[in-house]
Amino acid sequence: MYIYNTSYIYIGIVKTMRVTLASFCALLALNSCQSLYNTTSYTTVRYEQLCPAYYTLPTDVDSVLVVDCSQFVPTDEAAKHMSAQVCSYLSSALNQSSYIYALLCQQRFGYAELRDKADSLCSSYSKKAIIALRRFDYSYSTEGTEMLGEPYVNFRRYLSTCATFSIVMPDGSARDFEQRNDTLASTCIAESAADAAQQLPSLKVLCPEAAENLAHSFAHQLVPAWERVSRPILIGAPVKEFMSASEWVSSNNWDNARDLWLQIYSQGNAMQKALAAYNMAVYFEHATDIEMALLWCSKSLDHFEDPSVTNADVEKNTAANLFKILVQRSDEVYLLDKQMNAEQ
């Protein structure tokens, strides 16, 4: 995403798909204050919202012990160092969130041993659960592509990581999660592989970044996170009042903008009511009152159906798409409230 991201653990999954219908995306892609049609324009407002975690942990889990249980070839020093770095970065990322307190365990355990000792470990470290790095793997390669008509080769170096994390409860029950990190790619143009090897970053250089990216990717699945959203503010006749409201929003004075929109809504015609009601829906979304946002968005859609409103398909579609987003966010608000109450 609001307040402003045999396992028997309940896991709630928030769909990451956002409503991105073509007309809404096309509208946001235009420059600020572009014309929708001959009497309506818009400006774009951006703000952050707190969205729920993708996985809902059991309600009493507010602290965890992070343990490295990964197995690797003894001679593979890179894997050994990266797995330790993943656990360290994961512990730090969870602590930075302020929703889960994490402690990095300095001792390694085999996974079976860890599950057997889960209760005693949680008791010893005063933690409610354990996050174990159960498996870690990586691939490291360099590829070259000849450049047409040139005596050079375009070399690319890849480092991909993947891991299996396991959330282990004191009773030994557990749930596994697969996490893959986007490939890190470095490029250079050289005459030979030997020349490229001198220019491209080594595995040792790439390891810390890869470990940090993997750890942060998984941490973001466990805690609420802030996301930036963009919404158009519609501007119609009377232009002076609509523009003044838009300027208040730009200066982050939403309440003054709300008062102008309410004035337009109470005195305007059907088209003006439709535009003002849509803007009121954005106001309440920003204020995290999704119920009121849905109410005003419904009013906007009703006014767009008035026979006197013509040539307003784009504006109507904008309101309809916002309504779909708000319905989805209403579900997310419920889950976020659940997660926040559990973490508090």
Coordinates of C-alpha atoms in Angstrom, one line a residue:
M1 CA 0.0 0.0 0.0
Y2 CA -3.9 2.9 5.8
I3 CA -2.7 4.7 8.8
Y4 CA -0.4 7.2 6.3
N5 CA 4.3 -1.0 4.2
T6 CA 3.6 -28.2 7.5
S7 CA 3.5 -24.6 8.5
Y8 CA 0.6 -23.6 10.6
I9 CA 1.5 -19.9 10.5
Y10 CA -1.2 -17.7 9.1
I11 CA 0.1 -15.9 6.1
G12 CA -2.0 -13.1 4.5
I13 CA -0.9 -12.1 1.0
V14 CA -1.6 -8.7 -0.4
K15 CA -1.8 -8.7 -4.2
T16 CA 0.9 -6.4 -5.6
M17 CA -1.0 -5.7 -8.8
R18 CA -2.2 -2.1 -8.8
V19 CA -5.1 -0.9 -10.9
T20 CA -3.3 0.6 -14.0
L21 CA -6.0 0.9 -16.7
A22 CA -4.7 2.4 -19.9
S23 CA -6.7 5.6 -19.7
F24 CA -5.5 6.4 -16.2
C25 CA -1.9 5.7 -17.0
A26 CA -2.2 7.9 -20.1
L27 CA -3.6 10.7 -18.0
L28 CA -0.8 10.6 -15.5
A29 CA 1.8 10.4 -18.3
L30 CA 0.8 13.8 -19.6
N31 CA 2.5 16.9 -18.3
S32 CA 1.1 18.8 -15.3
C33 CA -1.9 21.0 -16.1
Q34 CA -2.5 19.4 -19.5
S35 CA -5.9 19.7 -21.1
L36 CA -8.3 16.7 -20.8
Y37 CA -10.6 18.3 -23.2
N38 CA -11.6 21.9 -24.1
T39 CA -12.9 22.9 -20.7
T40 CA -11.0 20.7 -18.2
S41 CA -7.4 20.4 -17.2
Y42 CA -5.6 18.8 -14.4
T43 CA -2.5 19.0 -12.1
T44 CA -0.8 16.0 -10.5
V45 CA -0.3 15.6 -6.8
R46 CA 2.1 13.0 -5.3
Y47 CA 2.2 11.7 -1.8
E48 CA 3.2 8.7 0.2
Q49 CA 1.0 6.0 1.8
L50 CA 1.8 3.3 4.2
C51 CA 1.0 -0.1 2.6
P52 CA 0.7 -3.4 4.4
A53 CA 3.3 -6.1 4.4
Y54 CA 2.8 -8.8 1.8
Y55 CA 3.0 -11.5 4.5
T56 CA 1.0 -11.2 7.8
L57 CA 2.9 -12.8 10.7
P58 CA 1.2 -14.3 13.7
T59 CA -0.3 -11.6 15.9
D60 CA 2.2 -12.0 18.7
V61 CA 5.4 -12.0 16.7
D62 CA 7.0 -8.6 17.2
S63 CA 10.6 -9.8 17.7
V64 CA 12.7 -12.4 15.8
L65 CA 16.1 -14.0 16.0
V66 CA 17.9 -14.1 12.6
V67 CA 19.9 -17.3 12.1
D68 CA 22.1 -18.5 9.2
C69 CA 21.4 -22.2 8.5
S70 CA 22.5 -22.2 4.9
Q71 CA 24.7 -25.0 3.6
F72 CA 27.4 -24.5 1.0
V73 CA 30.6 -26.1 -0.4
P74 CA 33.3 -25.6 2.2
T75 CA 35.6 -24.1 -0.4
D76 CA 33.1 -21.5 -1.6
E77 CA 34.1 -18.5 0.4
A78 CA 31.9 -16.2 -1.5
A79 CA 28.8 -18.1 -0.6
K80 CA 29.9 -18.2 3.1
H81 CA 30.5 -14.5 3.2
M82 CA 27.3 -13.6 1.3
S83 CA 25.0 -15.7 3.4
A84 CA 26.4 -14.1 6.6
Q85 CA 26.0 -10.6 5.0
V86 CA 22.4 -11.5 4.0
C87 CA 21.5 -12.3 7.6
S88 CA 23.2 -9.1 8.9
Y89 CA 21.5 -6.9 6.4
L90 CA 18.2 -8.6 7.1
S91 CA 18.5 -7.9 10.8
S92 CA 19.3 -4.3 10.2
A93 CA 16.5 -3.8 7.7
L94 CA 13.9 -5.2 10.1
N95 CA 15.1 -3.0 12.9
Q96 CA 15.0 0.1 10.7
S97 CA 11.3 -0.6 10.1
S98 CA 10.4 -0.1 13.8
Y99 CA 7.7 -2.8 13.4
I100 CA 9.8 -5.9 14.2
Y101 CA 12.8 -6.0 16.5
A102 CA 15.4 -8.4 15.1
L103 CA 18.6 -9.8 16.7
L104 CA 21.3 -11.4 14.7
C105 CA 22.5 -14.7 16.1
Q106 CA 26.2 -15.1 15.9
Q107 CA 26.1 -18.9 16.0
R108 CA 25.3 -21.1 12.9
F109 CA 22.9 -24.0 13.1
G110 CA 21.8 -26.8 10.8
Y111 CA 18.2 -26.4 9.9
A112 CA 17.0 -29.6 11.5
E113 CA 18.9 -28.7 14.7
L114 CA 17.4 -25.2 14.7
R115 CA 13.8 -26.5 14.6
D116 CA 14.6 -28.9 17.4
K117 CA 16.0 -26.1 19.5
A118 CA 13.5 -23.4 18.4
D119 CA 11.8 -23.2 21.8
S120 CA 15.0 -22.9 23.8
L121 CA 16.5 -20.4 21.4
C122 CA 13.4 -18.2 21.5
S123 CA 13.4 -18.4 25.3
S124 CA 17.2 -17.7 25.6
Y125 CA 17.1 -14.6 23.3
S126 CA 13.6 -13.5 24.4
K127 CA 12.2 -13.6 20.9
K128 CA 8.8 -14.7 19.5
A129 CA 10.1 -16.5 16.4
I130 CA 13.1 -17.3 14.3
I131 CA 13.9 -16.2 10.7
A132 CA 16.3 -18.7 9.3
L133 CA 18.3 -18.4 6.1
R134 CA 17.7 -22.0 5.1
R135 CA 19.3 -22.0 1.7
F136 CA 21.5 -19.6 -0.3
D137 CA 22.7 -19.8 -3.8
Y138 CA 24.2 -17.5 -6.5
S139 CA 25.3 -17.5 -10.1
Y140 CA 28.2 -15.5 -11.4
S141 CA 29.0 -15.2 -15.1
T142 CA 30.4 -13.0 -17.8
E143 CA 29.1 -12.9 -21.4
G144 CA 30.4 -11.1 -24.4
T145 CA 28.6 -9.8 -27.6
E146 CA 30.6 -8.8 -30.6
M147 CA 29.9 -5.3 -31.8
L148 CA 29.0 -5.2 -35.5
G149 CA 31.8 -3.6 -37.6
E150 CA 34.0 -3.0 -34.5
P151 CA 37.0 -4.8 -33.1
Y152 CA 35.5 -4.6 -29.6
V153 CA 33.2 -6.9 -27.6
N154 CA 30.5 -5.7 -25.2
F155 CA 31.0 -7.7 -22.0
R156 CA 28.4 -8.1 -19.3
R157 CA 28.9 -9.6 -15.8
Y158 CA 26.0 -11.0 -13.9
L159 CA 25.5 -11.9 -10.3
S160 CA 22.1 -13.4 -9.3
T161 CA 21.1 -14.5 -5.9
C162 CA 18.3 -16.6 -4.5
A163 CA 17.5 -17.8 -1.0
T164 CA 15.0 -19.8 1.0
F165 CA 14.0 -18.1 4.3
S166 CA 12.1 -20.0 6.9
I167 CA 10.0 -18.5 9.7
V168 CA 10.2 -20.9 12.6
M169 CA 7.9 -20.8 15.6
P170 CA 8.9 -21.9 19.1
D171 CA 7.0 -25.2 18.6
G172 CA 9.2 -26.0 15.6
S173 CA 6.5 -25.3 13.0
A174 CA 7.8 -23.4 10.0
R175 CA 6.9 -21.7 6.7
D176 CA 9.3 -21.3 3.8
F177 CA 9.6 -18.3 1.5
E178 CA 11.6 -18.1 -1.7
Q179 CA 13.3 -14.9 -2.5
R180 CA 15.2 -14.0 -5.7
N181 CA 17.2 -10.9 -6.3
D182 CA 17.3 -9.1 -9.6
T183 CA 20.5 -9.8 -11.4
L184 CA 23.2 -7.3 -10.9
A185 CA 24.7 -6.4 -14.3
S186 CA 27.9 -4.5 -15.1
T187 CA 29.1 -3.8 -18.6
C188 CA 32.2 -2.7 -20.4
I189 CA 33.6 -2.6 -23.9
A190 CA 36.9 -4.3 -24.4
E191 CA 39.0 -6.1 -27.0
S192 CA 39.3 -9.3 -25.0
A193 CA 38.0 -11.2 -22.0
A194 CA 41.2 -10.5 -20.2
D195 CA 40.8 -6.7 -20.7
A196 CA 37.2 -7.0 -19.6
A197 CA 38.2 -8.8 -16.4
Q198 CA 40.4 -5.8 -15.5
Q199 CA 37.4 -3.4 -16.0
L200 CA 34.5 -5.3 -14.6
P201 CA 33.9 -5.4 -10.8
S202 CA 35.0 -8.6 -9.2
L203 CA 32.8 -11.1 -7.3
K204 CA 34.2 -9.8 -4.0
V205 CA 33.1 -6.2 -4.9
L206 CA 29.6 -7.3 -6.0
C207 CA 28.9 -9.6 -3.0
P208 CA 27.9 -6.9 -0.4
E209 CA 25.5 -5.2 -2.8
A210 CA 23.9 -8.5 -3.8
A211 CA 23.5 -9.6 -0.2
E212 CA 22.0 -6.2 0.8
N213 CA 19.5 -6.2 -2.1
L214 CA 18.4 -9.7 -1.3
A215 CA 18.0 -9.0 2.4
H216 CA 16.1 -5.8 1.9
S217 CA 13.8 -7.5 -0.7
F218 CA 12.7 -10.1 1.8
A219 CA 12.5 -7.6 4.7
H220 CA 10.0 -5.6 2.6
Q221 CA 7.7 -8.6 2.5
L222 CA 7.5 -8.7 6.3
V223 CA 6.9 -5.1 7.3
P224 CA 4.6 -2.3 6.1
A225 CA 6.3 0.0 3.7
W226 CA 5.8 3.5 2.3
E227 CA 4.9 3.9 -1.4
R228 CA 4.5 7.0 -3.4
V229 CA 1.3 7.5 -5.4
S230 CA 0.2 10.0 -8.0
R231 CA -3.3 11.4 -8.5
P232 CA -4.7 14.0 -10.9
I233 CA -6.5 16.9 -9.4
L234 CA -9.2 18.0 -12.0
I235 CA -9.6 21.6 -12.9
G236 CA -12.7 23.0 -14.6
A237 CA -14.9 26.0 -14.7
P238 CA -15.0 28.2 -12.6
V239 CA -11.3 28.0 -13.3
K240 CA -10.4 30.6 -10.7
E241 CA -11.8 28.5 -7.8
F242 CA -10.5 25.2 -9.2
M243 CA -7.0 26.7 -9.8
S244 CA -6.9 28.2 -6.3
A245 CA -7.8 24.8 -4.8
S246 CA -5.0 23.2 -6.9
E247 CA -2.5 25.8 -5.6
W248 CA -3.5 25.1 -2.0
V249 CA -2.8 21.4 -2.6
S250 CA 0.6 22.3 -4.1
S251 CA 1.4 24.1 -0.9
N252 CA 0.2 21.1 1.1
N253 CA -2.8 23.0 2.5
W254 CA -5.4 20.4 1.8
D255 CA -8.1 21.8 4.1
N256 CA -8.3 25.1 2.2
A257 CA -8.6 23.2 -1.1
R258 CA -11.3 21.1 0.5
D259 CA -13.3 24.2 1.4
L260 CA -13.2 25.5 -2.1
W261 CA -14.2 22.1 -3.6
L262 CA -17.1 22.0 -1.2
Q263 CA -18.1 25.5 -2.2
I264 CA -18.0 24.5 -5.9
Y265 CA -20.0 21.4 -5.2
S266 CA -22.7 23.2 -3.3
Q267 CA -23.2 25.9 -5.9
G268 CA -22.1 24.3 -9.2
N269 CA -23.8 22.5 -12.1
A270 CA -23.6 18.8 -12.7
M271 CA -20.2 18.9 -14.4
Q272 CA -18.7 21.1 -11.7
K273 CA -20.1 18.8 -9.0
A274 CA -18.6 15.8 -10.7
L275 CA -15.1 17.4 -10.8
A276 CA -15.3 18.7 -7.3
A277 CA -16.6 15.4 -5.9
Y278 CA -13.7 13.6 -7.6
N279 CA -11.2 16.0 -6.0
M280 CA -12.9 15.4 -2.7
A281 CA -12.3 11.7 -3.1
V282 CA -8.6 12.4 -3.6
Y283 CA -8.7 14.6 -0.5
F284 CA -10.1 11.9 1.7
E285 CA -7.7 9.3 0.2
H286 CA -4.8 11.5 1.1
A287 CA -6.4 11.8 4.6
T288 CA -6.6 8.0 4.8
D289 CA -10.3 8.0 5.1
I290 CA -11.1 5.5 2.4
E291 CA -14.8 5.1 3.3
M292 CA -15.4 8.8 2.7
A293 CA -13.2 8.7 -0.4
L294 CA -15.4 6.0 -1.9
L295 CA -18.5 8.0 -1.0
W296 CA -17.3 11.1 -2.8
C297 CA -16.0 9.1 -5.8
S298 CA -19.5 7.5 -6.1
K299 CA -21.0 11.0 -6.1
S300 CA -18.7 12.0 -8.8
L301 CA -19.6 9.1 -11.0
D302 CA -23.3 9.8 -10.4
H303 CA -23.0 13.4 -11.5
F304 CA -21.1 12.3 -14.7
E305 CA -24.3 10.3 -15.6
D306 CA -26.3 13.5 -15.6
P307 CA -27.7 14.2 -19.2
S308 CA -26.2 17.7 -19.1
V309 CA -22.7 16.4 -18.8
T310 CA -21.3 15.8 -22.2
N311 CA -17.8 15.1 -23.7
A312 CA -16.5 14.0 -20.4
D313 CA -15.5 10.4 -21.0
V314 CA -11.9 10.9 -19.9
E315 CA -12.9 12.6 -16.7
K316 CA -15.5 9.9 -16.0
N317 CA -13.0 7.1 -16.7
T318 CA -10.5 8.9 -14.3
A319 CA -13.1 8.8 -11.6
A320 CA -14.1 5.2 -12.3
N321 CA -10.5 4.1 -12.2
L322 CA -9.9 5.9 -8.9
F323 CA -13.0 4.1 -7.5
K324 CA -11.4 0.7 -8.4
I325 CA -8.2 1.7 -6.7
L326 CA -10.1 2.8 -3.6
V327 CA -11.9 -0.5 -3.4
Q328 CA -8.6 -2.3 -3.5
R329 CA -7.1 0.0 -0.9
S330 CA -10.0 -0.5 1.4
D331 CA -9.0 -4.2 1.6
E332 CA -5.4 -3.1 2.2
V333 CA -6.4 -0.8 5.0
Y334 CA -8.1 -3.7 6.8
L335 CA -5.0 -5.8 6.6
L336 CA -2.7 -2.9 7.5
D337 CA -4.8 -2.2 10.6
K338 CA -4.5 -5.8 11.6
Q339 CA -0.7 -5.8 11.1
M340 CA -0.2 -2.5 12.9
N341 CA -2.3 -3.6 15.9
A342 CA -0.4 -6.8 16.1
E343 CA 2.9 -5.0 16.0
Q344 CA 1.9 -2.5 18.6

